[in-house]
Amino acid sequence: MATNIPAEEWKEWGRLVDQLNVQALVEEQDTRVVNATDTMIDALGLFAAHDVLSAPVYDATCNGFVGLIDMLDLVAFLCRFSGSLGGTKRLEREQLNLDALKHQLASLNEDQRAQIRATPVTALIGLSVSVKTPGQTLVKLLTDPNTHRIPITAEEGDQFLGILSQLDLAKWLHQHRESVPKVPQYLLASMKAKSLRGLVVRDFASPGAKKEMVTVPSHATMIEALLKIDEHKVSALPVVDVQGYLKGTISASDIKKLKLEPSDQPEEMLQKMFVPVSYCLTGSPLTCTMDHSLEDVLGAMTANKVHRVWTVDSNNKPVGVVSLCDVLAQFVPPTPESYLT
């Protein structure tokens, strides 16, 4: 990201972003709401009945929305509970013993099953923002690697309007790529590029040479993949064969394919996750080389409605990833002062 962009240009860019009509982006969604008094089983029932992965949590005591809960939250909780018999800390690598986890599943008593099923959704939620929140603030929030979507409420906070995702903002950015102020041009110039097509993936991708590339072997089970996703606090991981060639992507959205039901006992839910990851792989993963342009990558993301593109070498082995978080981060002012309008 360039840090030598004049303040006036950031202000111009900020004014355009703040004109973003957030309500228009979310108003056509078929949204479902979870009550703060609901349990995780209630939430699971809603997800299964309406084929959704997440929902906002409404608290009647404060007459407002207090956050977001998703399927990965539920799966992670089940694994943590069964792995530590009631502990709440995040599972560490040395705890990912599947044989021990299976043993714990078999040894759960009725009280422990009831404790799992009665867990309130309020223990697993995130954050929400008002529809009047400035667009600049929303962009900044969605460049947090741990925040992929945000519940949007009415100005008073008592009406849920929809969920704003990184992909929603990326589509807006892609649609306005020719009409935005000079900030993108300054950004590209600072990276030795003259146009949007000049910014290449290698300028911002995180190659495996610098940081170990986390992958899921194709012989792994879904529960292993989901635990690894939770451990590394990411939303997806590449699946590779024994030679390291890219075979697919496993993400939180694949949990839907496991067909978890509210009537399932906790151990039955987890048992469904012991299927091989190949059971959930569909189609070919979206890839790019390190020399593809940002415009190409952003266009592919929005056209295919994906949140990431794997960067591969000449042998189709994953060496990095470009996420929507990476893309959006290019357009965030480098200092808080840059947001002044």
mmCIF file of C-alpha atoms in Angstrom:
data_model
loop_
_atom_site.group_PDB
_atom_site.id
_atom_site.type_symbol
_atom_site.label_atom_id
_atom_site.label_comp_id
_atom_site.label_asym_id
_atom_site.label_seq_id
_atom_site.Cartn_x
_atom_site.Cartn_y
_atom_site.Cartn_z
ATOM 1 C CA MET A 1 0.000 0.000 0.000
ATOM 2 C CA ALA A 2 1.270 3.451 -0.884
ATOM 3 C CA THR A 3 1.828 5.881 1.976
ATOM 4 C CA ASN A 4 2.737 8.966 -0.079
ATOM 5 C CA ILE A 5 -0.725 9.677 -1.463
ATOM 6 C CA PRO A 6 -1.785 13.290 -0.791
ATOM 7 C CA ALA A 7 -4.381 13.689 1.949
ATOM 8 C CA GLU A 8 -6.756 15.438 -0.456
ATOM 9 C CA GLU A 9 -6.789 12.394 -2.714
ATOM 10 C CA TRP A 10 -7.627 10.114 0.211
ATOM 11 C CA LYS A 11 -10.427 12.510 1.149
ATOM 12 C CA GLU A 12 -11.796 12.366 -2.401
ATOM 13 C CA TRP A 13 -11.634 8.588 -2.326
ATOM 14 C CA GLY A 14 -13.270 8.546 1.107
ATOM 15 C CA ARG A 15 -16.154 10.692 -0.085
ATOM 16 C CA LEU A 16 -16.854 8.262 -2.934
ATOM 17 C CA VAL A 17 -16.734 5.230 -0.643
ATOM 18 C CA ASP A 18 -19.046 6.916 1.861
ATOM 19 C CA GLN A 19 -21.608 7.324 -0.935
ATOM 20 C CA LEU A 20 -21.872 3.541 -1.072
ATOM 21 C CA ASN A 21 -25.531 2.578 -0.598
ATOM 22 C CA VAL A 22 -25.109 -0.270 1.866
ATOM 23 C CA GLN A 23 -28.827 -0.948 2.117
ATOM 24 C CA ALA A 24 -29.051 -1.461 -1.651
ATOM 25 C CA LEU A 25 -26.378 -4.161 -1.420
ATOM 26 C CA VAL A 26 -28.219 -6.174 1.224
ATOM 27 C CA GLU A 27 -31.936 -5.415 0.722
ATOM 28 C CA GLU A 28 -32.634 -8.338 -1.635
ATOM 29 C CA GLN A 29 -31.276 -10.972 0.734
ATOM 30 C CA ASP A 30 -33.518 -13.627 2.270
ATOM 31 C CA THR A 31 -32.286 -13.181 5.821
ATOM 32 C CA ARG A 32 -32.957 -15.224 8.943
ATOM 33 C CA VAL A 33 -32.504 -14.147 12.552
ATOM 34 C CA VAL A 34 -31.424 -16.097 15.642
ATOM 35 C CA ASN A 35 -32.640 -14.932 19.051
ATOM 36 C CA ALA A 36 -30.137 -14.419 21.857
ATOM 37 C CA THR A 37 -32.169 -16.873 23.949
ATOM 38 C CA ASP A 38 -31.734 -19.613 21.329
ATOM 39 C CA THR A 39 -29.292 -22.462 21.746
ATOM 40 C CA MET A 40 -26.734 -23.670 19.250
ATOM 41 C CA ILE A 41 -29.155 -26.469 18.329
ATOM 42 C CA ASP A 42 -31.824 -23.876 17.525
ATOM 43 C CA ALA A 43 -29.303 -22.088 15.304
ATOM 44 C CA LEU A 44 -28.355 -25.341 13.601
ATOM 45 C CA GLY A 45 -32.034 -26.007 12.922
ATOM 46 C CA LEU A 46 -32.412 -22.611 11.279
ATOM 47 C CA PHE A 47 -29.287 -23.139 9.160
ATOM 48 C CA ALA A 48 -30.469 -26.578 8.032
ATOM 49 C CA ALA A 49 -34.060 -25.514 7.308
ATOM 50 C CA HIS A 50 -33.116 -22.479 5.243
ATOM 51 C CA ASP A 51 -29.790 -23.649 3.771
ATOM 52 C CA VAL A 52 -27.791 -20.737 5.211
ATOM 53 C CA LEU A 53 -24.359 -20.597 6.813
ATOM 54 C CA SER A 54 -24.791 -17.621 9.130
ATOM 55 C CA ALA A 55 -27.378 -15.436 10.833
ATOM 56 C CA PRO A 56 -27.458 -12.333 13.047
ATOM 57 C CA VAL A 57 -28.317 -12.644 16.736
ATOM 58 C CA TYR A 58 -31.089 -10.411 18.117
ATOM 59 C CA ASP A 59 -31.258 -9.599 21.831
ATOM 60 C CA ALA A 60 -34.720 -8.430 22.926
ATOM 61 C CA THR A 61 -33.413 -7.179 26.273
ATOM 62 C CA CYS A 62 -31.451 -4.419 24.558
ATOM 63 C CA ASN A 63 -33.734 -4.243 21.505
ATOM 64 C CA GLY A 64 -30.815 -4.660 19.141
ATOM 65 C CA PHE A 65 -28.570 -7.016 17.194
ATOM 66 C CA VAL A 66 -25.510 -8.162 19.070
ATOM 67 C CA GLY A 67 -23.555 -10.114 16.479
ATOM 68 C CA LEU A 68 -23.321 -12.933 13.968
ATOM 69 C CA ILE A 69 -23.097 -16.696 14.365
ATOM 70 C CA ASP A 70 -22.080 -19.118 11.613
ATOM 71 C CA MET A 71 -21.706 -22.836 10.994
ATOM 72 C CA LEU A 72 -17.970 -22.841 11.592
ATOM 73 C CA ASP A 73 -18.613 -21.422 15.071
ATOM 74 C CA LEU A 74 -20.872 -24.386 15.810
ATOM 75 C CA VAL A 75 -18.461 -26.965 14.428
ATOM 76 C CA ALA A 76 -15.502 -25.454 16.268
ATOM 77 C CA PHE A 77 -17.448 -25.462 19.525
ATOM 78 C CA LEU A 78 -18.402 -29.122 19.123
ATOM 79 C CA CYS A 79 -14.786 -30.068 18.512
ATOM 80 C CA ARG A 80 -13.484 -27.974 21.405
ATOM 81 C CA PHE A 81 -16.054 -29.323 23.815
ATOM 82 C CA SER A 82 -15.502 -32.943 22.854
ATOM 83 C CA GLY A 83 -11.736 -32.485 22.860
ATOM 84 C CA SER A 84 -11.548 -30.877 26.280
ATOM 85 C CA LEU A 85 -14.802 -32.028 27.971
ATOM 86 C CA GLY A 86 -16.200 -28.597 28.555
ATOM 87 C CA GLY A 87 -13.117 -26.458 28.039
ATOM 88 C CA THR A 88 -13.531 -23.263 26.049
ATOM 89 C CA LYS A 89 -9.991 -22.576 24.863
ATOM 90 C CA ARG A 90 -9.120 -22.985 21.194
ATOM 91 C CA LEU A 91 -7.794 -26.398 20.255
ATOM 92 C CA GLU A 92 -4.037 -26.403 19.802
ATOM 93 C CA ARG A 93 -2.168 -28.526 17.293
ATOM 94 C CA GLU A 94 -1.161 -31.159 19.862
ATOM 95 C CA GLN A 95 -4.819 -31.647 20.801
ATOM 96 C CA LEU A 96 -5.888 -32.623 17.289
ATOM 97 C CA ASN A 97 -5.879 -36.334 18.084
ATOM 98 C CA LEU A 98 -8.751 -37.853 16.161
ATOM 99 C CA ASP A 99 -8.596 -41.215 17.906
ATOM 100 C CA ALA A 100 -8.902 -39.456 21.252
ATOM 101 C CA LEU A 101 -11.741 -37.331 19.888
ATOM 102 C CA LYS A 102 -13.620 -40.421 18.737
ATOM 103 C CA HIS A 103 -13.156 -41.892 22.210
ATOM 104 C CA GLN A 104 -14.564 -38.722 23.752
ATOM 105 C CA LEU A 105 -17.563 -38.931 21.437
ATOM 106 C CA ALA A 106 -18.304 -42.443 22.578
ATOM 107 C CA SER A 107 -17.945 -41.524 26.257
ATOM 108 C CA LEU A 108 -20.196 -38.450 26.372
ATOM 109 C CA ASN A 109 -22.858 -38.845 29.034
ATOM 110 C CA GLU A 110 -26.362 -37.409 28.961
ATOM 111 C CA ASP A 111 -25.389 -34.353 31.015
ATOM 112 C CA GLN A 112 -22.555 -33.530 28.610
ATOM 113 C CA ARG A 113 -24.826 -33.995 25.602
ATOM 114 C CA ALA A 114 -27.393 -31.718 27.220
ATOM 115 C CA GLN A 115 -24.710 -29.135 27.983
ATOM 116 C CA ILE A 116 -23.663 -29.051 24.343
ATOM 117 C CA ARG A 117 -27.225 -28.790 23.058
ATOM 118 C CA ALA A 118 -28.099 -26.026 25.546
ATOM 119 C CA THR A 119 -25.098 -23.822 24.743
ATOM 120 C CA PRO A 120 -26.432 -20.298 24.057
ATOM 121 C CA VAL A 121 -25.654 -18.712 20.716
ATOM 122 C CA THR A 122 -24.460 -15.592 22.535
ATOM 123 C CA ALA A 123 -21.281 -17.479 23.389
ATOM 124 C CA LEU A 124 -20.348 -17.673 19.712
ATOM 125 C CA ILE A 125 -21.135 -14.323 18.130
ATOM 126 C CA GLY A 126 -19.256 -11.492 16.451
ATOM 127 C CA LEU A 127 -20.322 -7.907 15.628
ATOM 128 C CA SER A 128 -22.887 -5.824 13.743
ATOM 129 C CA VAL A 129 -23.016 -2.277 12.401
ATOM 130 C CA SER A 130 -25.656 0.285 11.447
ATOM 131 C CA VAL A 131 -26.684 0.971 7.863
ATOM 132 C CA LYS A 132 -25.484 4.542 8.483
ATOM 133 C CA THR A 133 -21.928 3.394 9.209
ATOM 134 C CA PRO A 134 -19.567 5.242 6.804
ATOM 135 C CA GLY A 135 -18.422 3.192 3.826
ATOM 136 C CA GLN A 136 -14.778 3.817 4.725
ATOM 137 C CA THR A 137 -15.338 2.196 8.113
ATOM 138 C CA LEU A 138 -16.999 -0.821 6.500
ATOM 139 C CA VAL A 139 -14.109 -1.280 4.077
ATOM 140 C CA LYS A 140 -11.658 -1.116 6.956
ATOM 141 C CA LEU A 141 -13.671 -3.625 9.019
ATOM 142 C CA LEU A 142 -13.800 -6.069 6.121
ATOM 143 C CA THR A 143 -10.035 -5.989 5.619
ATOM 144 C CA ASP A 144 -9.688 -7.771 8.959
ATOM 145 C CA PRO A 145 -8.774 -11.389 8.050
ATOM 146 C CA ASN A 146 -11.190 -12.619 10.738
ATOM 147 C CA THR A 147 -14.169 -10.607 9.449
ATOM 148 C CA HIS A 148 -15.675 -11.851 6.193
ATOM 149 C CA ARG A 149 -19.201 -10.534 6.670
ATOM 150 C CA ILE A 150 -21.009 -8.015 8.854
ATOM 151 C CA PRO A 151 -24.686 -7.896 9.900
ATOM 152 C CA ILE A 152 -26.242 -4.592 8.817
ATOM 153 C CA THR A 153 -29.008 -3.127 10.975
ATOM 154 C CA ALA A 154 -31.316 -0.131 10.632
ATOM 155 C CA GLU A 155 -30.075 3.129 12.124
ATOM 156 C CA GLU A 156 -31.967 2.454 15.359
ATOM 157 C CA GLY A 157 -30.432 -1.018 15.607
ATOM 158 C CA ASP A 158 -33.765 -2.832 16.036
ATOM 159 C CA GLN A 159 -34.241 -4.048 12.449
ATOM 160 C CA PHE A 160 -31.956 -6.431 10.603
ATOM 161 C CA LEU A 161 -31.452 -5.509 6.943
ATOM 162 C CA GLY A 162 -28.982 -8.085 5.692
ATOM 163 C CA ILE A 163 -25.389 -9.272 5.736
ATOM 164 C CA LEU A 164 -22.650 -7.303 3.990
ATOM 165 C CA SER A 165 -19.774 -9.475 2.792
ATOM 166 C CA GLN A 166 -16.309 -8.809 1.443
ATOM 167 C CA LEU A 167 -17.617 -10.020 -1.913
ATOM 168 C CA ASP A 168 -20.362 -7.364 -1.892
ATOM 169 C CA LEU A 169 -17.754 -4.622 -1.479
ATOM 170 C CA ALA A 170 -15.447 -6.208 -4.047
ATOM 171 C CA LYS A 171 -18.265 -6.234 -6.612
ATOM 172 C CA TRP A 172 -18.949 -2.564 -5.898
ATOM 173 C CA LEU A 173 -15.260 -1.758 -6.309
ATOM 174 C CA HIS A 174 -15.040 -3.729 -9.552
ATOM 175 C CA GLN A 175 -18.103 -1.953 -10.938
ATOM 176 C CA HIS A 176 -16.591 1.450 -10.092
ATOM 177 C CA ARG A 177 -13.007 0.681 -11.114
ATOM 178 C CA GLU A 178 -13.125 3.158 -14.009
ATOM 179 C CA SER A 179 -14.870 5.996 -12.163
ATOM 180 C CA VAL A 180 -13.122 6.025 -8.789
ATOM 181 C CA PRO A 181 -10.907 9.031 -7.838
ATOM 182 C CA LYS A 182 -7.143 9.070 -8.241
ATOM 183 C CA VAL A 183 -6.310 6.909 -5.224
ATOM 184 C CA PRO A 184 -6.089 3.622 -7.200
ATOM 185 C CA GLN A 185 -3.842 5.326 -9.762
ATOM 186 C CA TYR A 186 -1.566 6.590 -7.000
ATOM 187 C CA LEU A 187 -1.512 3.146 -5.432
ATOM 188 C CA LEU A 188 -0.565 1.528 -8.710
ATOM 189 C CA ALA A 189 2.063 4.150 -9.493
ATOM 190 C CA SER A 190 3.710 3.548 -6.127
ATOM 191 C CA MET A 191 3.947 -0.108 -7.094
ATOM 192 C CA LYS A 192 5.566 0.839 -10.422
ATOM 193 C CA ALA A 193 2.378 0.346 -12.409
ATOM 194 C CA LYS A 194 0.593 2.737 -14.739
ATOM 195 C CA SER A 195 -2.877 1.228 -14.697
ATOM 196 C CA LEU A 196 -5.027 -1.214 -12.755
ATOM 197 C CA ARG A 197 -3.972 -3.973 -15.140
ATOM 198 C CA GLY A 198 -0.369 -3.251 -14.209
ATOM 199 C CA LEU A 199 -0.668 -4.356 -10.579
ATOM 200 C CA VAL A 200 0.334 -7.996 -10.422
ATOM 201 C CA VAL A 201 -0.361 -10.713 -7.900
ATOM 202 C CA ARG A 202 3.260 -11.010 -6.792
ATOM 203 C CA ASP A 203 3.036 -7.459 -5.368
ATOM 204 C CA PHE A 204 0.742 -8.527 -2.555
ATOM 205 C CA ALA A 205 0.381 -12.324 -2.482
ATOM 206 C CA SER A 206 1.949 -14.157 0.437
ATOM 207 C CA PRO A 207 4.108 -16.858 -1.177
ATOM 208 C CA GLY A 208 4.803 -20.122 0.582
ATOM 209 C CA ALA A 209 8.532 -19.371 0.400
ATOM 210 C CA LYS A 210 8.135 -16.665 3.033
ATOM 211 C CA LYS A 211 5.584 -18.416 5.226
ATOM 212 C CA GLU A 212 4.719 -22.081 5.356
ATOM 213 C CA MET A 213 1.794 -22.781 3.042
ATOM 214 C CA VAL A 214 -0.922 -24.472 5.085
ATOM 215 C CA THR A 215 -2.639 -27.212 3.085
ATOM 216 C CA VAL A 216 -4.986 -30.152 3.625
ATOM 217 C CA PRO A 217 -3.907 -33.560 2.240
ATOM 218 C CA SER A 218 -6.478 -35.188 -0.025
ATOM 219 C CA HIS A 219 -6.619 -38.250 2.245
ATOM 220 C CA ALA A 220 -7.664 -36.166 5.282
ATOM 221 C CA THR A 221 -11.140 -36.235 6.793
ATOM 222 C CA MET A 222 -13.469 -33.255 6.909
ATOM 223 C CA ILE A 223 -13.070 -32.923 10.657
ATOM 224 C CA GLU A 224 -9.289 -32.674 10.241
ATOM 225 C CA ALA A 225 -9.745 -29.984 7.603
ATOM 226 C CA LEU A 226 -12.256 -28.025 9.703
ATOM 227 C CA LEU A 227 -10.055 -28.205 12.790
ATOM 228 C CA LYS A 228 -7.120 -26.918 10.743
ATOM 229 C CA ILE A 229 -9.283 -24.090 9.398
ATOM 230 C CA ASP A 230 -10.255 -23.196 12.964
ATOM 231 C CA GLU A 231 -6.683 -23.521 14.236
ATOM 232 C CA HIS A 232 -5.291 -21.113 11.647
ATOM 233 C CA LYS A 233 -8.304 -18.774 11.800
ATOM 234 C CA VAL A 234 -8.913 -18.858 8.043
ATOM 235 C CA SER A 235 -12.082 -19.534 6.065
ATOM 236 C CA ALA A 236 -10.609 -22.021 3.579
ATOM 237 C CA LEU A 237 -7.550 -24.123 2.785
ATOM 238 C CA PRO A 238 -6.204 -25.738 -0.416
ATOM 239 C CA VAL A 239 -6.455 -29.510 -0.779
ATOM 240 C CA VAL A 240 -3.383 -31.187 -2.284
ATOM 241 C CA ASP A 241 -2.479 -34.734 -3.311
ATOM 242 C CA VAL A 242 0.587 -36.638 -2.125
ATOM 243 C CA GLN A 243 2.757 -34.839 -4.709
ATOM 244 C CA GLY A 244 1.531 -31.438 -3.523
ATOM 245 C CA TYR A 245 -0.599 -30.679 -6.603
ATOM 246 C CA LEU A 246 -3.700 -28.568 -6.020
ATOM 247 C CA LYS A 247 -6.890 -30.625 -6.144
ATOM 248 C CA GLY A 248 -9.528 -28.390 -4.610
ATOM 249 C CA THR A 249 -10.630 -26.076 -1.834
ATOM 250 C CA ILE A 250 -12.202 -26.832 1.532
ATOM 251 C CA SER A 251 -14.066 -23.974 3.186
ATOM 252 C CA ALA A 252 -16.604 -23.300 5.900
ATOM 253 C CA SER A 253 -19.369 -23.366 3.272
ATOM 254 C CA ASP A 254 -18.681 -27.070 2.676
ATOM 255 C CA ILE A 255 -20.137 -27.814 6.112
ATOM 256 C CA LYS A 256 -23.569 -27.685 4.456
ATOM 257 C CA LYS A 257 -22.689 -30.811 2.496
ATOM 258 C CA LEU A 258 -22.408 -32.777 5.749
ATOM 259 C CA LYS A 259 -26.174 -32.391 6.311
ATOM 260 C CA LEU A 260 -26.001 -31.811 10.055
ATOM 261 C CA GLU A 261 -29.476 -31.978 11.609
ATOM 262 C CA PRO A 262 -30.826 -30.503 14.882
ATOM 263 C CA SER A 263 -32.114 -33.962 15.811
ATOM 264 C CA ASP A 264 -28.574 -35.367 15.688
ATOM 265 C CA GLN A 265 -26.865 -36.067 18.978
ATOM 266 C CA PRO A 266 -23.552 -34.157 19.354
ATOM 267 C CA GLU A 267 -21.559 -37.302 18.648
ATOM 268 C CA GLU A 268 -23.647 -37.961 15.530
ATOM 269 C CA MET A 269 -22.892 -34.468 14.245
ATOM 270 C CA LEU A 270 -19.186 -34.987 14.707
ATOM 271 C CA GLN A 271 -19.324 -38.500 13.266
ATOM 272 C CA LYS A 272 -20.655 -37.035 10.001
ATOM 273 C CA MET A 273 -17.457 -34.987 9.797
ATOM 274 C CA PHE A 274 -15.260 -38.073 9.553
ATOM 275 C CA VAL A 275 -15.925 -38.386 5.808
ATOM 276 C CA PRO A 276 -12.946 -37.767 3.469
ATOM 277 C CA VAL A 277 -12.500 -34.236 2.148
ATOM 278 C CA SER A 278 -12.945 -35.611 -1.378
ATOM 279 C CA TYR A 279 -16.633 -36.051 -0.491
ATOM 280 C CA CYS A 280 -17.008 -32.268 -0.378
ATOM 281 C CA LEU A 281 -14.805 -31.262 -3.328
ATOM 282 C CA THR A 282 -16.724 -29.970 -6.342
ATOM 283 C CA GLY A 283 -15.322 -28.524 -9.552
ATOM 284 C CA SER A 284 -11.868 -27.104 -10.136
ATOM 285 C CA PRO A 285 -10.402 -24.489 -7.780
ATOM 286 C CA LEU A 286 -9.931 -20.965 -9.097
ATOM 287 C CA THR A 287 -6.223 -20.261 -9.636
ATOM 288 C CA CYS A 288 -3.875 -17.616 -10.951
ATOM 289 C CA THR A 289 -0.149 -17.243 -11.478
ATOM 290 C CA MET A 290 2.021 -14.732 -9.661
ATOM 291 C CA ASP A 291 1.978 -12.554 -12.782
ATOM 292 C CA HIS A 292 -1.776 -12.183 -13.218
ATOM 293 C CA SER A 293 -3.027 -8.638 -12.733
ATOM 294 C CA LEU A 294 -5.147 -7.518 -9.807
ATOM 295 C CA GLU A 295 -7.897 -6.591 -12.264
ATOM 296 C CA ASP A 296 -7.915 -10.151 -13.612
ATOM 297 C CA VAL A 297 -8.027 -11.609 -10.099
ATOM 298 C CA LEU A 298 -10.736 -9.242 -8.876
ATOM 299 C CA GLY A 299 -12.796 -9.888 -12.002
ATOM 300 C CA ALA A 300 -12.502 -13.658 -11.527
ATOM 301 C CA MET A 301 -13.499 -13.380 -7.867
ATOM 302 C CA THR A 302 -16.620 -11.351 -8.544
ATOM 303 C CA ALA A 303 -17.645 -13.408 -11.591
ATOM 304 C CA ASN A 304 -17.271 -16.719 -9.738
ATOM 305 C CA LYS A 305 -18.476 -15.406 -6.348
ATOM 306 C CA VAL A 306 -15.425 -16.660 -4.476
ATOM 307 C CA HIS A 307 -13.468 -15.089 -1.632
ATOM 308 C CA ARG A 308 -10.006 -16.247 -2.676
ATOM 309 C CA VAL A 309 -7.843 -17.304 -5.621
ATOM 310 C CA TRP A 310 -4.963 -19.727 -5.093
ATOM 311 C CA THR A 311 -1.661 -18.712 -6.658
ATOM 312 C CA VAL A 312 0.098 -21.697 -8.201
ATOM 313 C CA ASP A 313 3.476 -22.344 -9.758
ATOM 314 C CA SER A 314 4.105 -23.890 -13.175
ATOM 315 C CA ASN A 315 3.428 -27.345 -11.702
ATOM 316 C CA ASN A 316 0.014 -26.360 -10.290
ATOM 317 C CA LYS A 317 1.308 -26.463 -6.725
ATOM 318 C CA PRO A 318 -0.134 -23.784 -4.403
ATOM 319 C CA VAL A 319 2.422 -21.179 -3.349
ATOM 320 C CA GLY A 320 0.121 -18.496 -1.997
ATOM 321 C CA VAL A 321 -3.361 -17.064 -1.921
ATOM 322 C CA VAL A 322 -4.972 -13.764 -2.848
ATOM 323 C CA SER A 323 -8.056 -13.094 -0.752
ATOM 324 C CA LEU A 324 -10.725 -10.433 -0.924
ATOM 325 C CA CYS A 325 -9.158 -9.118 2.271
ATOM 326 C CA ASP A 326 -5.896 -8.564 0.344
ATOM 327 C CA VAL A 327 -7.727 -6.800 -2.468
ATOM 328 C CA LEU A 328 -9.800 -4.505 -0.245
ATOM 329 C CA ALA A 329 -6.753 -3.652 1.862
ATOM 330 C CA GLN A 330 -5.166 -1.953 -1.155
ATOM 331 C CA PHE A 331 -7.784 0.781 -0.906
ATOM 332 C CA VAL A 332 -7.657 1.561 2.826
ATOM 333 C CA PRO A 333 -5.825 4.754 3.887
ATOM 334 C CA PRO A 334 -2.568 3.893 5.686
ATOM 335 C CA THR A 335 -3.279 6.037 8.770
ATOM 336 C CA PRO A 336 -6.415 7.013 10.721
ATOM 337 C CA GLU A 337 -5.752 10.664 9.844
ATOM 338 C CA SER A 338 -6.290 9.819 6.183
ATOM 339 C CA TYR A 339 -9.988 9.227 6.875
ATOM 340 C CA LEU A 340 -10.609 12.889 7.773
ATOM 341 C CA THR A 341 -13.047 14.475 5.351
#
